[in-house]
CSV table of C-alpha atoms in Angstrom, one decimal:
chain,number,residue,atom,x,y,z
J,1,MET,CA,120.6,79.9,102.3
J,2,SER,CA,120.4,83.6,101.8
J,3,VAL,CA,118.8,85.8,104.5
J,4,LYS,CA,115.9,86.4,102.1
J,5,ASP,CA,115.4,82.6,101.7
J,6,ILE,CA,115.5,82.1,105.4
J,7,ALA,CA,113.1,85.0,105.9
J,8,GLN,CA,110.7,83.6,103.3
J,9,GLU,CA,110.7,80.0,104.6
J,10,PHE,CA,110.3,81.2,108.3
J,11,THR,CA,107.4,83.4,107.3
J,12,ARG,CA,105.8,80.7,105.1
J,13,LEU,CA,105.7,78.4,108.2
J,14,CYS,CA,104.2,81.2,110.3
J,15,LYS,CA,101.6,81.9,107.7
J,16,GLU,CA,100.6,78.2,108.0
J,17,GLY,CA,100.3,78.6,111.8
J,18,LYS,CA,103.5,76.6,112.3
J,19,PHE,CA,105.1,79.1,114.7
J,20,GLU,CA,106.8,76.5,116.8
J,21,GLU,CA,108.2,74.6,113.8
J,22,ALA,CA,109.5,77.9,112.3
J,23,GLY,CA,111.4,78.5,115.5
J,24,GLN,CA,112.7,74.9,115.8
J,25,ARG,CA,113.9,75.0,112.3
J,26,PHE,CA,115.8,78.3,112.3
J,27,TRP,CA,116.7,79.2,115.9
J,28,SER,CA,120.4,79.1,116.8
J,29,ASP,CA,121.2,77.1,119.9
J,30,ARG,CA,122.2,80.5,121.3
J,31,ILE,CA,119.0,82.3,120.3
J,32,VAL,CA,118.3,85.4,122.4
J,33,SER,CA,114.6,86.5,122.6
J,34,LEU,CA,113.8,90.0,123.7
J,35,GLU,CA,110.3,91.2,124.7
J,36,PRO,CA,109.4,94.8,125.5
J,37,MET,CA,108.4,94.2,129.1
J,38,ASP,CA,109.8,94.0,132.6
J,39,GLY,CA,110.3,90.7,134.4
J,40,PRO,CA,111.5,87.2,133.6
J,41,MET,CA,110.1,87.3,130.0
J,42,ALA,CA,112.2,90.3,129.0
J,43,ARG,CA,115.2,88.3,127.9
J,44,SER,CA,115.5,84.5,127.4
J,45,GLU,CA,118.2,82.5,125.8
J,46,GLY,CA,118.6,79.1,124.2
J,47,LEU,CA,116.3,76.4,125.5
J,48,ALA,CA,114.5,78.9,127.7
J,49,VAL,CA,113.1,80.5,124.5
J,50,LYS,CA,111.4,77.2,123.6
J,51,ALA,CA,110.1,76.9,127.1
J,52,LYS,CA,108.7,80.4,126.9
J,53,GLY,CA,106.9,79.5,123.6
J,54,ASP,CA,105.5,76.3,125.1
J,55,TRP,CA,104.2,78.2,128.2
J,56,TRP,CA,102.7,80.8,125.9
J,57,TYR,CA,100.8,78.3,123.7
J,58,GLN,CA,99.5,76.4,126.8
J,59,ASN,CA,98.2,79.7,128.3
J,60,HIS,CA,96.6,81.4,125.4
J,61,GLU,CA,93.8,80.3,123.1
J,62,VAL,CA,94.5,81.6,119.6
J,63,HIS,CA,91.3,82.4,117.6
J,64,SER,CA,93.0,83.7,114.5
J,65,ALA,CA,96.5,84.7,113.4
J,66,VAL,CA,97.7,86.6,110.3
J,67,THR,CA,101.4,86.9,109.4
J,68,ASP,CA,102.6,89.6,107.0
J,69,GLY,CA,106.1,89.7,105.5
J,70,PRO,CA,108.9,89.1,105.4
J,71,TYR,CA,110.6,92.5,105.1
J,72,VAL,CA,114.4,92.3,104.7
J,73,HIS,CA,117.4,94.5,105.3
J,74,GLY,CA,120.9,93.0,105.3
J,75,ASN,CA,121.1,90.2,107.8
J,76,GLN,CA,117.8,91.1,109.5
J,77,PHE,CA,114.2,90.6,108.6
J,78,ALA,CA,110.9,91.7,110.1
J,79,VAL,CA,107.5,90.0,110.3
J,80,LYS,CA,104.2,91.4,111.4
J,81,PHE,CA,101.9,89.3,113.5
J,82,THR,CA,98.2,90.0,114.1
J,83,MET,CA,96.3,87.7,116.5
J,84,ASP,CA,93.0,87.5,118.2
J,85,LEU,CA,93.5,85.5,121.4
J,86,THR,CA,92.1,84.8,124.9
J,87,PRO,CA,94.6,84.4,127.8
J,88,LYS,CA,93.7,81.3,129.9
J,89,THR,CA,95.5,82.7,133.0
J,90,GLY,CA,96.6,86.0,134.5
J,91,GLU,CA,94.7,89.3,135.0
J,92,ARG,CA,93.2,89.2,131.5
J,93,ALA,CA,92.1,85.6,131.7
J,94,GLY,CA,89.0,85.0,129.6
J,95,GLN,CA,89.2,88.3,127.9
J,96,ARG,CA,89.4,88.3,124.1
J,97,LEU,CA,92.2,90.5,122.9
J,98,HIS,CA,93.5,91.8,119.6
J,99,MET,CA,97.3,91.8,119.4
J,100,GLU,CA,99.6,93.3,116.9
J,101,GLU,CA,103.4,93.0,117.0
J,102,ILE,CA,106.4,93.0,114.9
J,103,GLY,CA,109.2,90.5,115.2
J,104,LEU,CA,112.7,91.6,114.1
J,105,TYR,CA,115.0,88.6,113.4
J,106,THR,CA,118.8,88.7,113.1
J,107,VAL,CA,120.5,86.0,111.1
J,108,GLN,CA,124.1,84.7,111.4
J,109,ASP,CA,125.4,81.5,109.7
J,110,ASP,CA,121.9,80.5,108.4
J,111,ARG,CA,120.4,80.6,111.9
J,112,ILE,CA,118.3,83.2,113.8
J,113,VAL,CA,120.5,84.4,116.7
J,114,GLU,CA,118.2,87.1,118.0
J,115,GLU,CA,114.4,87.8,117.9
J,116,ARG,CA,113.2,91.2,119.2
J,117,PHE,CA,109.5,91.9,119.5
J,118,PHE,CA,107.8,95.3,119.2
J,119,PHE,CA,104.4,95.7,120.7
J,120,GLY,CA,101.6,97.8,119.2
J,121,GLY,CA,98.7,99.5,120.8
O,1,MET,CA,109.0,112.8,125.7
O,2,SER,CA,109.0,109.1,126.1
O,3,VAL,CA,109.9,106.9,123.1
O,4,LYS,CA,106.3,105.7,123.1
O,5,ASP,CA,105.1,109.4,122.9
O,6,ILE,CA,107.5,110.1,120.0
O,7,ALA,CA,106.5,106.9,118.2
O,8,GLN,CA,102.8,107.8,118.5
O,9,GLU,CA,103.2,111.4,117.4
O,10,PHE,CA,105.5,110.4,114.5
O,11,THR,CA,103.1,107.7,113.4
O,12,ARG,CA,100.1,110.0,113.7
O,13,LEU,CA,101.7,112.5,111.3
O,14,CYS,CA,102.5,109.6,108.9
O,15,LYS,CA,98.8,108.4,109.1
O,16,GLU,CA,97.8,111.9,108.0
O,17,GLY,CA,100.2,111.7,105.0
O,18,LYS,CA,102.6,114.2,106.6
O,19,PHE,CA,105.7,112.1,106.1
O,20,GLU,CA,108.0,115.0,105.5
O,21,GLU,CA,106.7,116.9,108.6
O,22,ALA,CA,107.2,113.8,110.7
O,23,GLY,CA,110.8,113.6,109.6
O,24,GLN,CA,111.5,117.3,110.1
O,25,ARG,CA,110.0,117.3,113.5
O,26,PHE,CA,111.8,114.3,114.9
O,27,TRP,CA,115.0,113.6,112.9
O,28,SER,CA,118.3,114.4,114.7
O,29,ASP,CA,120.7,116.6,112.7
O,30,ARG,CA,122.8,113.5,112.6
O,31,ILE,CA,120.0,111.2,111.3
O,32,VAL,CA,121.4,108.2,109.5
O,33,SER,CA,119.0,106.6,106.9
O,34,LEU,CA,119.6,103.0,105.7
O,35,GLU,CA,117.9,101.4,102.8
O,36,PRO,CA,118.3,97.7,101.8
O,37,MET,CA,119.8,98.4,98.3
O,38,ASP,CA,123.2,99.0,96.7
O,39,GLY,CA,124.3,102.4,95.4
O,40,PRO,CA,124.1,106.0,96.7
O,41,MET,CA,120.7,105.5,98.4
O,42,ALA,CA,122.0,102.7,100.7
O,43,ARG,CA,123.2,105.1,103.4
O,44,SER,CA,122.5,108.8,103.8
O,45,GLU,CA,123.1,111.2,106.7
O,46,GLY,CA,122.0,114.5,108.0
O,47,LEU,CA,120.7,116.9,105.3
O,48,ALA,CA,121.2,114.3,102.6
O,49,VAL,CA,118.3,112.4,104.2
O,50,LYS,CA,115.9,115.3,103.6
O,51,ALA,CA,117.3,115.6,100.0
O,52,LYS,CA,116.6,111.9,99.4
O,53,GLY,CA,113.0,112.4,100.6
O,54,ASP,CA,112.6,115.5,98.4
O,55,TRP,CA,113.9,113.5,95.4
O,56,TRP,CA,111.6,110.6,96.2
O,57,TYR,CA,108.4,112.7,96.4
O,58,GLN,CA,109.3,114.5,93.2
O,59,ASN,CA,109.8,111.2,91.4
O,60,HIS,CA,106.9,109.2,92.6
O,61,GLU,CA,103.1,109.7,92.4
O,62,VAL,CA,101.5,108.3,95.5
O,63,HIS,CA,98.0,107.0,94.9
O,64,SER,CA,97.3,105.7,98.4
O,65,ALA,CA,99.3,105.2,101.6
O,66,VAL,CA,98.4,103.3,104.8
O,67,THR,CA,100.6,103.5,108.0
O,68,ASP,CA,100.2,100.9,110.7
O,69,GLY,CA,101.8,101.2,114.1
O,70,PRO,CA,103.7,102.2,116.1
O,71,TYR,CA,105.3,99.0,117.6
O,72,VAL,CA,107.7,99.8,120.4
O,73,HIS,CA,110.6,98.1,122.1
O,74,GLY,CA,113.0,100.0,124.4
O,75,ASN,CA,114.4,103.0,122.5
O,76,GLN,CA,113.3,101.7,119.1
O,77,PHE,CA,109.9,101.7,117.3
O,78,ALA,CA,108.7,100.2,114.1
O,79,VAL,CA,106.1,101.4,111.6
O,80,LYS,CA,104.6,99.6,108.6
O,81,PHE,CA,104.0,101.5,105.4
O,82,THR,CA,101.8,100.3,102.5
O,83,MET,CA,101.7,102.4,99.4
O,84,ASP,CA,100.3,102.3,95.9
O,85,LEU,CA,102.5,104.4,93.7
O,86,THR,CA,103.7,105.1,90.2
O,87,PRO,CA,107.4,106.0,89.6
O,88,LYS,CA,107.8,109.0,87.3
O,89,THR,CA,111.4,108.1,86.3
O,90,GLY,CA,113.6,105.0,86.1
O,91,GLU,CA,113.1,101.6,84.6
O,92,ARG,CA,109.6,101.2,86.2
O,93,ALA,CA,108.4,104.7,85.1
O,94,GLY,CA,104.6,104.8,84.6
O,95,GLN,CA,104.1,101.4,86.2
O,96,ARG,CA,101.7,101.2,89.1
O,97,LEU,CA,103.4,99.4,92.0
O,98,HIS,CA,102.2,98.1,95.4
O,99,MET,CA,104.9,98.6,98.0
O,100,GLU,CA,105.1,97.4,101.6
O,101,GLU,CA,108.0,98.2,104.0
O,102,ILE,CA,108.8,98.5,107.6
O,103,GLY,CA,110.7,101.4,109.1
O,104,LEU,CA,112.7,100.8,112.2
O,105,TYR,CA,113.5,104.0,114.2
O,106,THR,CA,116.1,104.4,116.9
O,107,VAL,CA,115.5,107.3,119.4
O,108,GLN,CA,118.2,109.1,121.5
O,109,ASP,CA,117.6,112.3,123.5
O,110,ASP,CA,114.1,112.7,122.0
O,111,ARG,CA,115.3,112.6,118.4
O,112,ILE,CA,115.4,109.9,115.7
O,113,VAL,CA,119.1,109.1,115.1
O,114,GLU,CA,118.6,106.2,112.7
O,115,GLU,CA,115.9,105.0,110.4
O,116,ARG,CA,116.3,101.6,108.8
O,117,PHE,CA,114.0,100.3,106.1
O,118,PHE,CA,113.0,96.7,105.5
O,119,PHE,CA,111.5,95.9,102.1
O,120,GLY,CA,108.8,93.3,101.5
O,121,GLY,CA,108.0,91.3,98.4
């Protein structure tokens, strides 16, 4: 598949709300996930990325999600996510939040080997 | 200035339609600009980046522009641009187009040293 094909199929699944399926289908076994924060979530790799996703979905109620994209350059593509959500735990538990972020994905050998998130706000 | 401060000021100028001023204020003398296309526009550097911008504004009529962001991660930030425009030259001359793209900016020593554009659609 071309990077554009992978970008479009990944984004199509996200637009249908199938974020976990999109990851499972295209993540490399060696996927590295980078978040713009300190602490244990800043960098995770391989199976820990799926575990991070599982934790996230268990601890957030998603009211609505919009996915825009993909936007392609070479072996990378970007996707914009907009979500209204309520954390179930932590210091903002019970507080409805509006979240915008961009995911930047790097493709090698038909798999996503890195995802890097950029936070808005 | 922090990367976040630069990102916010750059994006503020873009939201006011001051795209050229944003570049002039924050580009490094060694700015490298990368576009996802073949040909002479694919990579430009330094003064050639300003020349490319001048050419672009002379050859496109912009009807509306919306800037979303910034989205920050480490020493990089992303901005989403949405434009309705009509090229004045080329094979699409006179045709009104809807354009979405993401710009990914890399900051070093308070200057933008690389801009990399991702095209949608």
